[in-house]
Amino acid sequence: MEPPSVHFLEFTPAVDPADHPDRFHVLWHLDARKPPVPNNKSTPSSADAHQWRGLAEGDLVVFPSLLSGAGEFEAVRFVGPTTTHMMEDGSEEEVLTLLAAGIEYPEFPTLVVSLAEGRGTSLREMYERPFDAILQSHPPRLSLFDLYSRDEVAYNEFWAAPPVARRRRPPSGSPWRFSLGECVWIETVKGRALAAETMEEL
């Protein structure tokens, strides 16, 4: 089974949550009907890289601007299942949930744990490679193993009993809805490529 893909995005000024700290205390609902804005500064190596392929449940989304120094995973969100968002006019629309992935170390929402169980795979098989791809995308280009001081026992214990994110209190407000079309697409590291890297090492 291919690992989930990793999508690197940025917020446009119109929706940047840095200007609205309250958005970090509520659920995130993503309207994915419109594709993100292409990043004109990027120089993809192939025509295929120009094409947005969409988000799938279990994928990881990274917003590099959210890195504040608190931890390597504060910028990461899991793509959760489709849900319904109630609009101000009383209408409903389908959105994707974006679920926090931890701060200093990964934490797995219960919905992601259930997703892995439903696919008959382990969280390690799904996310070890994607997490490393995220960490190696910016200096000092670490791996998750490095975060555990290359302590093999501690690292294996993490994967043997992955920490489950448990909300300590209910959201303090209504979910924050924003559109994928209000984000800039930087890059996608496809699960297929991550799977190929794994096979090369075997």
PDB file of C-alpha atoms in Angstrom:
ATOM      1  CA  MET A   1       0.000   0.000   0.000  1.00  0.00           C
ATOM      2  CA  GLU A   2       1.276   3.438  -0.942  1.00  0.00           C
ATOM      3  CA  PRO A   3       1.866   5.913   1.880  1.00  0.00           C
ATOM      4  CA  PRO A   4      -0.291   9.050   1.920  1.00  0.00           C
ATOM      5  CA  SER A   5       0.878  12.017  -0.134  1.00  0.00           C
ATOM      6  CA  VAL A   6       2.274  15.193   1.427  1.00  0.00           C
ATOM      7  CA  HIS A   7       0.982  18.527   0.121  1.00  0.00           C
ATOM      8  CA  PHE A   8       2.881  21.736   0.880  1.00  0.00           C
ATOM      9  CA  LEU A   9       0.584  24.761   0.783  1.00  0.00           C
ATOM     10  CA  GLU A  10       0.614  28.356   1.932  1.00  0.00           C
ATOM     11  CA  PHE A  11      -2.184  30.691   2.917  1.00  0.00           C
ATOM     12  CA  THR A  12      -2.935  33.768   0.892  1.00  0.00           C
ATOM     13  CA  PRO A  13      -3.134  36.964   3.006  1.00  0.00           C
ATOM     14  CA  ALA A  14      -6.924  36.821   2.876  1.00  0.00           C
ATOM     15  CA  VAL A  15      -7.090  33.690   5.029  1.00  0.00           C
ATOM     16  CA  ASP A  16      -3.776  33.635   6.904  1.00  0.00           C
ATOM     17  CA  PRO A  17      -4.636  32.373  10.419  1.00  0.00           C
ATOM     18  CA  ALA A  18      -1.620  34.186  11.864  1.00  0.00           C
ATOM     19  CA  ASP A  19      -3.828  37.276  11.951  1.00  0.00           C
ATOM     20  CA  HIS A  20      -6.604  35.375  13.752  1.00  0.00           C
ATOM     21  CA  PRO A  21      -5.181  33.354  16.679  1.00  0.00           C
ATOM     22  CA  ASP A  22      -8.667  32.128  17.608  1.00  0.00           C
ATOM     23  CA  ARG A  23      -8.614  29.910  14.520  1.00  0.00           C
ATOM     24  CA  PHE A  24      -6.092  27.636  16.210  1.00  0.00           C
ATOM     25  CA  HIS A  25      -8.673  26.717  18.871  1.00  0.00           C
ATOM     26  CA  VAL A  26     -11.401  25.463  16.545  1.00  0.00           C
ATOM     27  CA  LEU A  27     -11.816  22.732  13.964  1.00  0.00           C
ATOM     28  CA  TRP A  28     -10.631  23.450  10.421  1.00  0.00           C
ATOM     29  CA  HIS A  29     -13.014  22.786   7.527  1.00  0.00           C
ATOM     30  CA  LEU A  30     -11.530  22.909   4.035  1.00  0.00           C
ATOM     31  CA  ASP A  31     -13.695  23.517   0.982  1.00  0.00           C
ATOM     32  CA  ALA A  32     -11.707  21.579  -1.618  1.00  0.00           C
ATOM     33  CA  ARG A  33     -13.912  22.231  -4.667  1.00  0.00           C
ATOM     34  CA  LYS A  34     -11.480  24.753  -6.158  1.00  0.00           C
ATOM     35  CA  PRO A  35      -7.809  23.872  -6.711  1.00  0.00           C
ATOM     36  CA  PRO A  36      -5.080  25.877  -5.001  1.00  0.00           C
ATOM     37  CA  VAL A  37      -3.315  28.732  -6.743  1.00  0.00           C
ATOM     38  CA  PRO A  38      -0.145  27.507  -8.516  1.00  0.00           C
ATOM     39  CA  ASN A  39       3.138  28.746  -7.151  1.00  0.00           C
ATOM     40  CA  ASN A  40       4.684  30.604 -10.073  1.00  0.00           C
ATOM     41  CA  LYS A  41       8.095  30.672  -8.410  1.00  0.00           C
ATOM     42  CA  SER A  42       8.459  26.897  -8.486  1.00  0.00           C
ATOM     43  CA  THR A  43      10.256  25.136 -11.319  1.00  0.00           C
ATOM     44  CA  PRO A  44       8.780  21.623 -11.515  1.00  0.00           C
ATOM     45  CA  SER A  45      10.923  19.031 -13.270  1.00  0.00           C
ATOM     46  CA  SER A  46       8.023  17.594 -15.286  1.00  0.00           C
ATOM     47  CA  ALA A  47       4.713  18.676 -16.762  1.00  0.00           C
ATOM     48  CA  ASP A  48       2.917  16.294 -14.407  1.00  0.00           C
ATOM     49  CA  ALA A  49       4.129  18.373 -11.479  1.00  0.00           C
ATOM     50  CA  HIS A  50       1.991  21.275 -12.717  1.00  0.00           C
ATOM     51  CA  GLN A  51      -1.225  19.319 -12.257  1.00  0.00           C
ATOM     52  CA  TRP A  52      -3.075  19.379  -8.958  1.00  0.00           C
ATOM     53  CA  ARG A  53      -4.372  15.874  -8.234  1.00  0.00           C
ATOM     54  CA  GLY A  54      -6.508  16.648  -5.209  1.00  0.00           C
ATOM     55  CA  LEU A  55      -6.538  15.601  -1.564  1.00  0.00           C
ATOM     56  CA  ALA A  56      -7.346  12.152  -0.227  1.00  0.00           C
ATOM     57  CA  GLU A  57      -8.357  11.131   3.268  1.00  0.00           C
ATOM     58  CA  GLY A  58      -5.208  10.344   5.229  1.00  0.00           C
ATOM     59  CA  ASP A  59      -2.967  12.706   3.239  1.00  0.00           C
ATOM     60  CA  LEU A  60      -0.847  15.268   5.050  1.00  0.00           C
ATOM     61  CA  VAL A  61      -1.018  19.017   4.439  1.00  0.00           C
ATOM     62  CA  VAL A  62       1.870  21.252   5.495  1.00  0.00           C
ATOM     63  CA  PHE A  63       1.662  25.040   5.905  1.00  0.00           C
ATOM     64  CA  PRO A  64       5.341  26.059   6.411  1.00  0.00           C
ATOM     65  CA  SER A  65       4.398  29.564   7.578  1.00  0.00           C
ATOM     66  CA  LEU A  66       2.840  28.040  10.708  1.00  0.00           C
ATOM     67  CA  LEU A  67       6.257  26.982  12.001  1.00  0.00           C
ATOM     68  CA  SER A  68       6.949  29.209  14.998  1.00  0.00           C
ATOM     69  CA  GLY A  69       9.756  27.248  16.614  1.00  0.00           C
ATOM     70  CA  ALA A  70       7.475  25.434  19.049  1.00  0.00           C
ATOM     71  CA  GLY A  71       7.806  22.118  17.238  1.00  0.00           C
ATOM     72  CA  GLU A  72       8.341  20.431  13.913  1.00  0.00           C
ATOM     73  CA  PHE A  73       4.748  19.263  13.535  1.00  0.00           C
ATOM     74  CA  GLU A  74       2.787  22.415  14.370  1.00  0.00           C
ATOM     75  CA  ALA A  75       2.525  23.167  10.643  1.00  0.00           C
ATOM     76  CA  VAL A  76       1.098  19.751   9.761  1.00  0.00           C
ATOM     77  CA  ARG A  77      -2.533  18.687   9.377  1.00  0.00           C
ATOM     78  CA  PHE A  78      -4.009  15.291   8.563  1.00  0.00           C
ATOM     79  CA  VAL A  79      -6.736  15.260   5.930  1.00  0.00           C
ATOM     80  CA  GLY A  80      -9.720  13.766   7.693  1.00  0.00           C
ATOM     81  CA  PRO A  81     -13.042  12.529   6.353  1.00  0.00           C
ATOM     82  CA  THR A  82     -15.618  14.563   4.510  1.00  0.00           C
ATOM     83  CA  THR A  83     -18.116  16.264   6.794  1.00  0.00           C
ATOM     84  CA  THR A  84     -20.879  18.876   6.564  1.00  0.00           C
ATOM     85  CA  HIS A  85     -20.321  22.563   7.281  1.00  0.00           C
ATOM     86  CA  MET A  86     -23.276  24.765   8.180  1.00  0.00           C
ATOM     87  CA  MET A  87     -23.078  28.065   6.318  1.00  0.00           C
ATOM     88  CA  GLU A  88     -24.313  31.385   7.712  1.00  0.00           C
ATOM     89  CA  ASP A  89     -27.359  31.300   5.433  1.00  0.00           C
ATOM     90  CA  GLY A  90     -28.394  27.911   6.819  1.00  0.00           C
ATOM     91  CA  SER A  91     -27.247  25.909   3.804  1.00  0.00           C
ATOM     92  CA  GLU A  92     -24.852  22.990   4.104  1.00  0.00           C
ATOM     93  CA  GLU A  93     -21.787  22.113   2.099  1.00  0.00           C
ATOM     94  CA  GLU A  94     -19.365  19.214   2.110  1.00  0.00           C
ATOM     95  CA  VAL A  95     -15.878  19.976   3.409  1.00  0.00           C
ATOM     96  CA  LEU A  96     -12.778  18.076   4.463  1.00  0.00           C
ATOM     97  CA  THR A  97     -11.675  18.158   8.087  1.00  0.00           C
ATOM     98  CA  LEU A  98      -8.045  19.126   8.703  1.00  0.00           C
ATOM     99  CA  LEU A  99      -6.771  17.599  11.944  1.00  0.00           C
ATOM    100  CA  ALA A 100      -3.764  18.786  13.951  1.00  0.00           C
ATOM    101  CA  ALA A 101      -0.793  16.404  13.915  1.00  0.00           C
ATOM    102  CA  GLY A 102       0.973  17.426  17.127  1.00  0.00           C
ATOM    103  CA  ILE A 103       3.638  19.999  17.926  1.00  0.00           C
ATOM    104  CA  GLU A 104       7.052  18.626  18.931  1.00  0.00           C
ATOM    105  CA  TYR A 105       6.256  15.040  17.967  1.00  0.00           C
ATOM    106  CA  PRO A 106       3.453  13.476  15.919  1.00  0.00           C
ATOM    107  CA  GLU A 107       0.107  12.762  17.533  1.00  0.00           C
ATOM    108  CA  PHE A 108      -2.584  10.797  15.737  1.00  0.00           C
ATOM    109  CA  PRO A 109      -6.245  11.821  15.852  1.00  0.00           C
ATOM    110  CA  THR A 110      -8.611   8.942  16.553  1.00  0.00           C
ATOM    111  CA  LEU A 111     -10.068   9.336  13.055  1.00  0.00           C
ATOM    112  CA  VAL A 112      -6.632   8.658  11.550  1.00  0.00           C
ATOM    113  CA  VAL A 113      -6.098   5.660  13.824  1.00  0.00           C
ATOM    114  CA  SER A 114      -9.441   4.282  12.642  1.00  0.00           C
ATOM    115  CA  LEU A 115      -8.470   4.932   9.019  1.00  0.00           C
ATOM    116  CA  ALA A 116      -5.301   2.834   9.372  1.00  0.00           C
ATOM    117  CA  GLU A 117      -7.232   0.044  11.076  1.00  0.00           C
ATOM    118  CA  GLY A 118      -9.826   0.095   8.319  1.00  0.00           C
ATOM    119  CA  ARG A 119      -7.107  -0.238   5.685  1.00  0.00           C
ATOM    120  CA  GLY A 120      -5.522  -3.122   7.552  1.00  0.00           C
ATOM    121  CA  THR A 121      -2.192  -1.364   7.938  1.00  0.00           C
ATOM    122  CA  SER A 122      -0.154   0.237  10.715  1.00  0.00           C
ATOM    123  CA  LEU A 123       0.410   3.910  11.392  1.00  0.00           C
ATOM    124  CA  ARG A 124       4.125   3.295  10.899  1.00  0.00           C
ATOM    125  CA  GLU A 125       3.592   1.813   7.447  1.00  0.00           C
ATOM    126  CA  MET A 126       1.409   4.763   6.518  1.00  0.00           C
ATOM    127  CA  TYR A 127       3.284   7.693   7.994  1.00  0.00           C
ATOM    128  CA  GLU A 128       6.947   6.955   8.670  1.00  0.00           C
ATOM    129  CA  ARG A 129       8.023   7.998   5.169  1.00  0.00           C
ATOM    130  CA  PRO A 130       5.692  11.012   4.892  1.00  0.00           C
ATOM    131  CA  PHE A 131       6.871  12.358   8.264  1.00  0.00           C
ATOM    132  CA  ASP A 132      10.496  12.057   7.160  1.00  0.00           C
ATOM    133  CA  ALA A 133       9.657  13.857   3.904  1.00  0.00           C
ATOM    134  CA  ILE A 134       8.184  16.735   5.913  1.00  0.00           C
ATOM    135  CA  LEU A 135      11.157  16.991   8.264  1.00  0.00           C
ATOM    136  CA  GLN A 136      13.644  16.855   5.401  1.00  0.00           C
ATOM    137  CA  SER A 137      11.873  19.621   3.496  1.00  0.00           C
ATOM    138  CA  HIS A 138      13.557  22.350   5.545  1.00  0.00           C
ATOM    139  CA  PRO A 139      16.806  22.795   7.515  1.00  0.00           C
ATOM    140  CA  PRO A 140      18.291  21.050   9.424  1.00  0.00           C
ATOM    141  CA  ARG A 141      16.710  18.241   7.347  1.00  0.00           C
ATOM    142  CA  LEU A 142      16.165  15.717  10.096  1.00  0.00           C
ATOM    143  CA  SER A 143      14.294  12.431  10.186  1.00  0.00           C
ATOM    144  CA  LEU A 144      11.808  11.346  12.828  1.00  0.00           C
ATOM    145  CA  PHE A 145      14.510   8.979  14.102  1.00  0.00           C
ATOM    146  CA  ASP A 146      16.744  12.030  14.643  1.00  0.00           C
ATOM    147  CA  LEU A 147      14.048  13.657  16.809  1.00  0.00           C
ATOM    148  CA  TYR A 148      14.355  10.649  19.088  1.00  0.00           C
ATOM    149  CA  SER A 149      18.122  11.239  19.321  1.00  0.00           C
ATOM    150  CA  ARG A 150      18.606   8.155  17.153  1.00  0.00           C
ATOM    151  CA  ASP A 151      17.597   6.041  20.123  1.00  0.00           C
ATOM    152  CA  GLU A 152      16.295   2.896  18.465  1.00  0.00           C
ATOM    153  CA  VAL A 153      14.485   1.671  21.559  1.00  0.00           C
ATOM    154  CA  ALA A 154      12.619   4.957  22.081  1.00  0.00           C
ATOM    155  CA  TYR A 155      11.845   5.220  18.375  1.00  0.00           C
ATOM    156  CA  ASN A 156      10.401   1.720  18.175  1.00  0.00           C
ATOM    157  CA  GLU A 157       8.390   2.349  21.352  1.00  0.00           C
ATOM    158  CA  PHE A 158       6.842   5.397  19.701  1.00  0.00           C
ATOM    159  CA  TRP A 159       5.640   3.315  16.763  1.00  0.00           C
ATOM    160  CA  ALA A 160       4.616   0.382  18.954  1.00  0.00           C
ATOM    161  CA  ALA A 161       2.220   2.633  20.889  1.00  0.00           C
ATOM    162  CA  PRO A 162       1.705   5.817  18.852  1.00  0.00           C
ATOM    163  CA  PRO A 163       0.342   8.754  20.874  1.00  0.00           C
ATOM    164  CA  VAL A 164      -3.315   9.438  20.215  1.00  0.00           C
ATOM    165  CA  ALA A 165      -4.366  13.097  20.216  1.00  0.00           C
ATOM    166  CA  ARG A 166      -7.144  13.605  22.723  1.00  0.00           C
ATOM    167  CA  ARG A 167      -8.895  16.943  22.843  1.00  0.00           C
ATOM    168  CA  ARG A 168      -8.642  18.271  26.389  1.00  0.00           C
ATOM    169  CA  ARG A 169     -11.609  20.581  25.928  1.00  0.00           C
ATOM    170  CA  PRO A 170     -14.263  21.143  23.280  1.00  0.00           C
ATOM    171  CA  PRO A 171     -13.602  23.646  20.465  1.00  0.00           C
ATOM    172  CA  SER A 172     -14.092  27.206  21.644  1.00  0.00           C
ATOM    173  CA  GLY A 173     -16.134  28.245  18.620  1.00  0.00           C
ATOM    174  CA  SER A 174     -17.570  27.280  15.268  1.00  0.00           C
ATOM    175  CA  PRO A 175     -15.285  25.518  12.785  1.00  0.00           C
ATOM    176  CA  TRP A 176     -13.146  27.744  10.606  1.00  0.00           C
ATOM    177  CA  ARG A 177     -14.057  27.193   6.963  1.00  0.00           C
ATOM    178  CA  PHE A 178     -11.691  28.263   4.213  1.00  0.00           C
ATOM    179  CA  SER A 179     -11.248  27.365   0.575  1.00  0.00           C
ATOM    180  CA  LEU A 180      -8.398  25.443  -0.994  1.00  0.00           C
ATOM    181  CA  GLY A 181      -8.628  28.042  -3.739  1.00  0.00           C
ATOM    182  CA  GLU A 182      -7.411  30.615  -1.180  1.00  0.00           C
ATOM    183  CA  CYS A 183      -4.160  28.690  -0.713  1.00  0.00           C
ATOM    184  CA  VAL A 184      -0.989  28.559  -2.789  1.00  0.00           C
ATOM    185  CA  TRP A 185       0.264  25.145  -3.869  1.00  0.00           C
ATOM    186  CA  ILE A 186       4.009  24.784  -3.360  1.00  0.00           C
ATOM    187  CA  GLU A 187       4.629  21.098  -3.965  1.00  0.00           C
ATOM    188  CA  THR A 188       3.197  17.610  -3.542  1.00  0.00           C
ATOM    189  CA  VAL A 189       5.317  14.622  -2.582  1.00  0.00           C
ATOM    190  CA  LYS A 190       3.292  11.711  -3.855  1.00  0.00           C
ATOM    191  CA  GLY A 191       2.808   8.531  -1.881  1.00  0.00           C
ATOM    192  CA  ARG A 192       3.945   6.575  -4.920  1.00  0.00           C
ATOM    193  CA  ALA A 193       7.370   8.238  -4.772  1.00  0.00           C
ATOM    194  CA  LEU A 194       7.678   7.570  -1.042  1.00  0.00           C
ATOM    195  CA  ALA A 195       6.795   3.919  -1.591  1.00  0.00           C
ATOM    196  CA  ALA A 196       9.464   3.677  -4.293  1.00  0.00           C
ATOM    197  CA  GLU A 197      12.084   5.027  -1.881  1.00  0.00           C
ATOM    198  CA  THR A 198      11.136   2.327   0.617  1.00  0.00           C
ATOM    199  CA  MET A 199      11.474  -0.409  -2.011  1.00  0.00           C
ATOM    200  CA  GLU A 200      14.927   0.868  -3.024  1.00  0.00           C
ATOM    201  CA  GLU A 201      16.143   0.405   0.548  1.00  0.00           C
ATOM    202  CA  LEU A 202      14.864  -3.172   0.849  1.00  0.00           C
TER     203      LEU A 202
END
